[in-house]
Amino acid sequence: MKKIEAVIRPSKFEEVKQALGKLGIKGMTVTDVLGCGLQHGQREIYRGTEFIKLLPKVKMEVVVQDTSLEQVIETITSVARTGEVGDGKIFIYPVDTAVRIRTGESGDDAI
Amino acid sequence: MKKIEAVIRPSKFEEVKQALGKLGIKGMTVTDVLGCGLQHGQREIYRGTEFIKLLPKVKMEVVVQDTSLEQVIETITSVARTGEVGDGKIFIYPVDTAVRIRTGESGDDAI
Amino acid sequence: MKKIEAVIRPSKFEEVKQALGKLGIKGMTVTDVLGCGLQHGQREIYRGTEFIKLLPKVKMEVVVQDTSLEQVIETITSVARTGEVGDGKIFIYPVDTAVRIRTGESGDDAI
Amino acid sequence: MKVTEMLGRLHWRMIAILTAILIAVPGLALASEEGINSADNAFILIASALVMLMIPGLALFYGGMTSRKNVINTIMMCFTCLCMISVTWVLWGYTLAFGTSLGGLLGGLDFIGFRDVGMEPVDNLAHATFASFQMMFAALTIALVAGALVERMRFGAFVIFALIWSTIVYSPLCHWVWGEGGWIGELGALDFAGGTVVHISSGVAALVGCLVLGARTGFGKRPMPPHHLPMVLLGAALLWFGWFGFNAGSALEAGALAASAFMVTQIAAATAAMTWACAEWIRHGKPTLLGAASGCIAGLVTITPAAGFVGPLAAIAMGFGGGLFCFYGVTVLKHRLGYDDSLDVFGIHGIGGTWGALATGIFAVEAIGGTPGLLEGNAAQLGIQAVSVLATYVFVGVMTFIILKAVGAVVPLRAGKNDEDIGLDSALHGENGYSDYIGGGVLTREAHGIPATARTEAAY
Amino acid sequence: MKVTEMLGRLHWRMIAILTAILIAVPGLALASEEGINSADNAFILIASALVMLMIPGLALFYGGMTSRKNVINTIMMCFTCLCMISVTWVLWGYTLAFGTSLGGLLGGLDFIGFRDVGMEPVDNLAHATFASFQMMFAALTIALVAGALVERMRFGAFVIFALIWSTIVYSPLCHWVWGEGGWIGELGALDFAGGTVVHISSGVAALVGCLVLGARTGFGKRPMPPHHLPMVLLGAALLWFGWFGFNAGSALEAGALAASAFMVTQIAAATAAMTWACAEWIRHGKPTLLGAASGCIAGLVTITPAAGFVGPLAAIAMGFGGGLFCFYGVTVLKHRLGYDDSLDVFGIHGIGGTWGALATGIFAVEAIGGTPGLLEGNAAQLGIQAVSVLATYVFVGVMTFIILKAVGAVVPLRAGKNDEDIGLDSALHGENGYSDYIGGGVLTREAHGIPATARTEAAY
Amino acid sequence: MKVTEMLGRLHWRMIAILTAILIAVPGLALASEEGINSADNAFILIASALVMLMIPGLALFYGGMTSRKNVINTIMMCFTCLCMISVTWVLWGYTLAFGTSLGGLLGGLDFIGFRDVGMEPVDNLAHATFASFQMMFAALTIALVAGALVERMRFGAFVIFALIWSTIVYSPLCHWVWGEGGWIGELGALDFAGGTVVHISSGVAALVGCLVLGARTGFGKRPMPPHHLPMVLLGAALLWFGWFGFNAGSALEAGALAASAFMVTQIAAATAAMTWACAEWIRHGKPTLLGAASGCIAGLVTITPAAGFVGPLAAIAMGFGGGLFCFYGVTVLKHRLGYDDSLDVFGIHGIGGTWGALATGIFAVEAIGGTPGLLEGNAAQLGIQAVSVLATYVFVGVMTFIILKAVGAVVPLRAGKNDEDIGLDSALHGENGYSDYIGGGVLTREAHGIPATARTEAAY
Ligand SMILES: Nc1ncnc2c1ncn2[C@@H]1O[C@H](COP(=O)(O)OP(=O)(O)O)[C@@H](O)[C@H]1O
Ligand SMILES: Nc1ncnc2c1ncn2[C@@H]1O[C@H](COP(=O)(O)OP(=O)(O)O)[C@@H](O)[C@H]1O
Ligand SMILES: Nc1ncnc2c1ncn2[C@@H]1O[C@H](COP(=O)(O)OP(=O)(O)O)[C@@H](O)[C@H]1O
């Protein structure tokens, strides 16, 4: 079981979510985050001072069985890509186990 | 050392937190998230268009020593359960180590 | 490849970010969170009822190559420290891999 | 005297009289023929606009105090009162309150559908001005009640309740106090701008309402603090601003009485805000903005019945009492009694209104409003005030209970548990107060194949 | 009669006449010498302030409806209209609208740079009062148009467009309808407070504008719900409040006509809000706050041309129609036609204004505004109204198209794709509506060595 | 002539005279007996309500500009000024400013506790009207000062400071300029609505205050951008709206002078907003909403002393100067001098007020306000204006310094480091502006066993 954490452009979120829906991925948890990387940030002005602000990104967390891993990564990569700096990253983490609170099921059954 | 990540109903958060407090768990980090799963989302209307919106959930992250793991999972599972779809999930992740910034302590002492 | 997750005081964020910038760390993802630990929370009042509220913290996530790990941890620890309870924690998690969406690169090249 | 001279004198007499009449005519035209004094008319029109603004002000005041997931529902309840009651006021509300009195108990149907309500004068104002001004009062009163019911009442049930309540509680009560021949007015009770009609009545209805509905899920187990305090402050500010129209406008003219009412309104509001904040400072060690904002409303409520009857120092005394009693009611009494008046409508409007109505009987000054109070030796006035308060409590309390039970027999009053959990905004209105980034967090319908006609449990 | 007697009588005659004149003088001074009636003047000054407040109200109404990343740009467009048009109105806008008519088509340059616009009376008002009141109308009209263009139009292009449009579309149109000798006014068309001048004109310009610009990226693929509904409600409330100044103030005096206009304004707004919310309740199972708020604006738009001509029941009928037609236009028609009018300016101001202008011809009552409508047997009036509507559609539609094409030939009209993606607030104004915790999420400039003069693509 | 004829003539004479007297009586009653002109009285009452609204407007304007964690404290400071000063104004503030002059320096105690302040006329207004109008000015002025001190000043210390400052700085200064016999007024200095009394005085106090307090922790190291720009805009809009009451109301009547003041107020605000935004556009490549909003306030400040003295083109010139100088002050000068005026009170009110006071001496037109300025050849007026400015700078500067030092000797002026870090809202008021989901993020007290009486360091 793996957790796929994708940090993407907010404007791409809708498309990615639908693409995952088509793969049969129903569950995900989503968070508003700010990020920086090669794409530095937005230049803002406050009463004569200019400064750089982190960029809004969307973090999607999807826990999947090992078998779906490749497919999900590929889908996200291809749908979220615009080719311009700032498209984001996908990180893969190991997951020990999962529990479905409603039923108490655990492991692969829970996701 | 493990990280317990529980995605639960916002209305259950208070109870869960207090239950953990009784177990002696003092530390946790909490985030507002949106989620979907078997429970799809809320139907909303905007000027004649209907659409489905992700549901607000609360993500609690608690890093615990391996020995407390079972007890914490059980507590969260039982307190956060309503039995209706949308109760949420618990994910368990391995943690390499932890550091307490104030003192520089690391490992089990830090949590 | 490791994920460094630091939960720090909001007022220290700017300094930490700049210190990391000097180390050559360009990428990070940042989230507003609430937390409690030894530092309980803020006492608030609502129409005669007093209650305790979780404290705002900032969660920084930085995925780094194993080689930079020590240095980053040390930098965060020293810069974010005030010595008073509530300075926060650093957690280190294993990462299986990373993918740069824009190019499809994966592994160490992606971060 | 010669005849010619007589004629000559008559001639002059005629000229003088004609002159007098001609010159007096414009005056007459203003004072009795057309009757509308444009300064007064302008003032009351603006005052009406100010009172209108109080209702969205109230919506924000209340909306900011609820939790984030119920802000839309709360605002919608207030806003619906503004709109719905404006229409029913035209159709039947106004005439039931201000039509020719049927035995001092109810207005007749003379003005049904705003018949004859238009440009013709009523005393110094155009009839349309007076009717519009009163329209805002009617809408505001029932909107005030909403604050006690929010976060759990079903929207549809509230709409029906509000409609009936405004018709068979507000209109009659308004007639009793302000209608020509209304029995409370005839009694000599003083209520300048609505201490009984607006505030006690809404406060009592709120109390009965929240008792009938029962507490919000989780009440008492966790605090339910305001989700947006600057919005609360904004709402309080608009209320305060509008209240000048409410109180000074109730002079129904733009002269010295309006000025006096304006002045004491400001003083009482300010005093009560400070009183509440200081009480908190002493009791909890910290003065809160919510306390100051609640205090100013308490002061405004308190001075409402007295605005045209008391002077500046009495306004300080009344404001101080209003701040203190309401603070006590909201922070101590409520917790002891254990009822869940979500946004403390009874604690502020009920308690403040009651104190204000009684204090009017104490502090009234003959030189200002024509009636002396207790301090000027007229103890009877306090008795009359007490009777009017009591009558309002009993009438409104009983009627509200009956109406709610009747409505509850037809449609459920409370939202379902699940709707309360996810929030009434989404459940009942299909809306969210704030939508965040995340592309609006939208899952398109098609992706899940949910039919557009699917409805959640409490949609109606 | 003796001469001495004759003289004596003459003497008395003189005294009587002198008396008469002397006594009449203060009256004369008020009525013809100075001419300013201070009650009317006070009323219109306050009304002007209310109309001014409509523009920030509109900014919030619109701003709350856009996505979070475009709220500042949206507000900025409205606020810029308020400021910029106030200045151009002084310089040339007013005189083009209200200067001595050049053949009924345009005002002459008599008042250029507000020459002679000051304390001297124009009828019952100070000239400054009238010119300020009209200034607010001019600023509001073009600000309304912005709502259709937001979330994709480049700010600089909008500024140029607004400047030209206000000069060569608004001022002439205003002259036609309200200027002395303007041809539409001469025709006998009724437009009390701006149904054609303000609402149809902004609605049509909005429609043409959004067609020329093209839809927002992602339009139709994902809903773009309001990011802050309480802000929308606040904006609607300020609009409603200000509209009393707009409509009642258009009586240009503070008497019975103003009162009547005030009353029907309230009634139509309330009715339309309820109509819209009920339509949603029936169609979608849930009434929304956005629906109620949109409805009240639709009602206000509808009653605008009719405010001084119709009675309370006609206001209910007009409000009902306004709510229903605009609801249909916004939720059905727009989707069928597929244009992207971001915040439904045409759907509300265009459709509501058209219905209002025609309905004025139907419901006008002679006893109120002096002109009978269709229901009082004057079918011709409906024809005249139709002509004025048609003329406005054609003139504004063609002119707006030409202006946009001309401006677009000089500077790009649309923001770049990337700017649209990250949001116009940051891209065009270097600002964010809300900055969150995280120490403001700030990376100092030095840390990245970005020169202070670096500019994003669409900075100008 | 015969005796009978004589009598006859006398008889007629009497009739004519009686007629004259009788007819004149209503006029007399209005003009001298009762004295209150209801149009003027209505106008100033509404104007007072508008000025009241400026203070919550200011609270939102300031509140939106601070960081999220200090929004409540900021709003609370302004709101407390509104409430507290309203009470002290009744008790002693008014009489110190407007009581019978003690040598041109201070008002006597005639009106202590608002003795004799009520329904009797003062010129054309009810005394209560005048006193209420002035009350709002007093409250606003000290509230303006707060903007320079927020995000680090201890609330309790501010309350004491405000109380003293308003008593021994504002009241005397107000007396000097507007009190009968006040020495600056006697000098012939022009200050229509408070350029020196309100704006220079608050600006200078702000500057001294922030120098005494020292900069916020982190100032200069990281930008501290506004946390809620739409709130800033809303505040600016309410300020602008209220300013019509402030400036036009300062005519103290509702005629042509009020109209002229209204008009130039609008023009200067609009011009300055555009000027500031354009200056940014040129300098930074992007016009900001904060810039436009700051600009309109700068313009309003600038025109305040001149509102009743200058014409429309002068208003454009003054607004342009106001926008430019304040822009320069806030974006360049402040950074060079390095002081931390949190929300730029000195940069806008100090600089704008100074420019406005001087420019009044330049642009004043005899035909408008009765006094010619430099451009009409009266160079002396500019000198008088300069003297009044200088006197205000010195008096306010010195007094503010002394008061702050004195207060600081008794209670600490600055909040503790830790309180500043977690935010003054939570530390000093036990509140949070916005509480998010997460069930309110609440840990019940019991769970941690913290006694209810525990207090944080800076609770008082
Ligand atoms: N090392 C990292 N650790 C955590 N998050 C990162 C890291 N690098 C990038 N990110 C996240 O990914 C986003 C996009 O990265 P960026 O380098 O700007 O673009 P790209 O992925 O196209 O090279 C960042 O805004 C940040 O949120
Ligand atoms: N595979 C997953 N990965 C990440 N989060 C998930 C996943 N599945 C569910 N969740 C989170 O758990 C929440 C509840 O899940 P859901 O399937 O709706 O209910 P239940 O757990 O009762 O079956 C979701 O809203 C989402 O936030
Ligand atoms: N066991 C834990 N799991 C997750 N987060 C924790 C844990 N313990 C502490 N935290 C986070 O770290 C923050 C600081 O911890 P705290 O114990 O208050 O201070 P300190 O680290 O100085 O001892 C908390 O507010 C919380 O967000």
XYZ file of C-alpha atoms and ligand atoms in Angstrom, chain A residues 7 9 33-40 55 57 84-89 91, chain C residues 25-30 61-64 100-102 110-111, ligand 1:
61
model
C 1.346 18.788 -5.466
C -1.556 23.582 -10.011
C -0.958 24.466 0.298
C 1.562 27.050 -0.737
C 4.740 26.080 -2.486
C 7.886 27.193 -4.072
C 10.553 25.506 -6.146
C 12.073 26.471 -9.435
C 9.033 28.651 -9.843
C 9.754 31.220 -7.193
C 2.309 30.150 -4.879
C -0.890 24.739 -5.009
C 5.881 25.102 -17.805
C 7.859 25.395 -14.628
C 5.610 24.950 -11.593
C 3.694 21.880 -12.691
C 4.507 20.224 -9.390
C 5.736 16.982 -7.962
C 5.964 11.877 -3.938
C 17.052 24.088 -0.859
C 14.657 25.641 -3.324
C 11.582 23.494 -3.104
C 9.123 23.137 -0.289
C 5.438 22.811 0.374
C 3.851 24.705 3.223
C 7.465 19.727 3.974
C 10.796 19.397 2.252
C 11.811 16.286 0.376
C 15.588 15.969 0.225
C 8.625 15.855 -11.494
C 5.363 16.304 -13.332
C 6.706 18.756 -15.876
C 13.035 15.136 -9.504
C 13.682 17.144 -6.379
N 11.813 19.339 -2.497
C 10.528 19.583 -2.400
N 9.873 19.216 -1.287
C 8.573 19.447 -1.149
N 7.828 20.073 -2.089
C 8.409 20.467 -3.234
C 9.776 20.248 -3.439
N 10.087 20.745 -4.634
C 8.965 21.243 -5.173
N 7.934 21.094 -4.330
C 6.549 21.498 -4.589
O 6.264 21.400 -5.965
C 5.841 22.646 -6.507
C 6.331 22.830 -7.924
O 7.744 22.749 -7.996
P 8.622 23.656 -8.989
O 10.063 23.296 -8.737
O 8.236 25.082 -8.844
O 8.193 23.239 -10.439
P 8.574 21.989 -11.294
O 8.086 20.803 -10.534
O 7.839 22.225 -12.576
O 10.062 21.966 -11.461
C 6.364 23.663 -5.534
O 5.579 24.830 -5.558
C 6.316 22.951 -4.212
O 4.990 23.031 -3.648
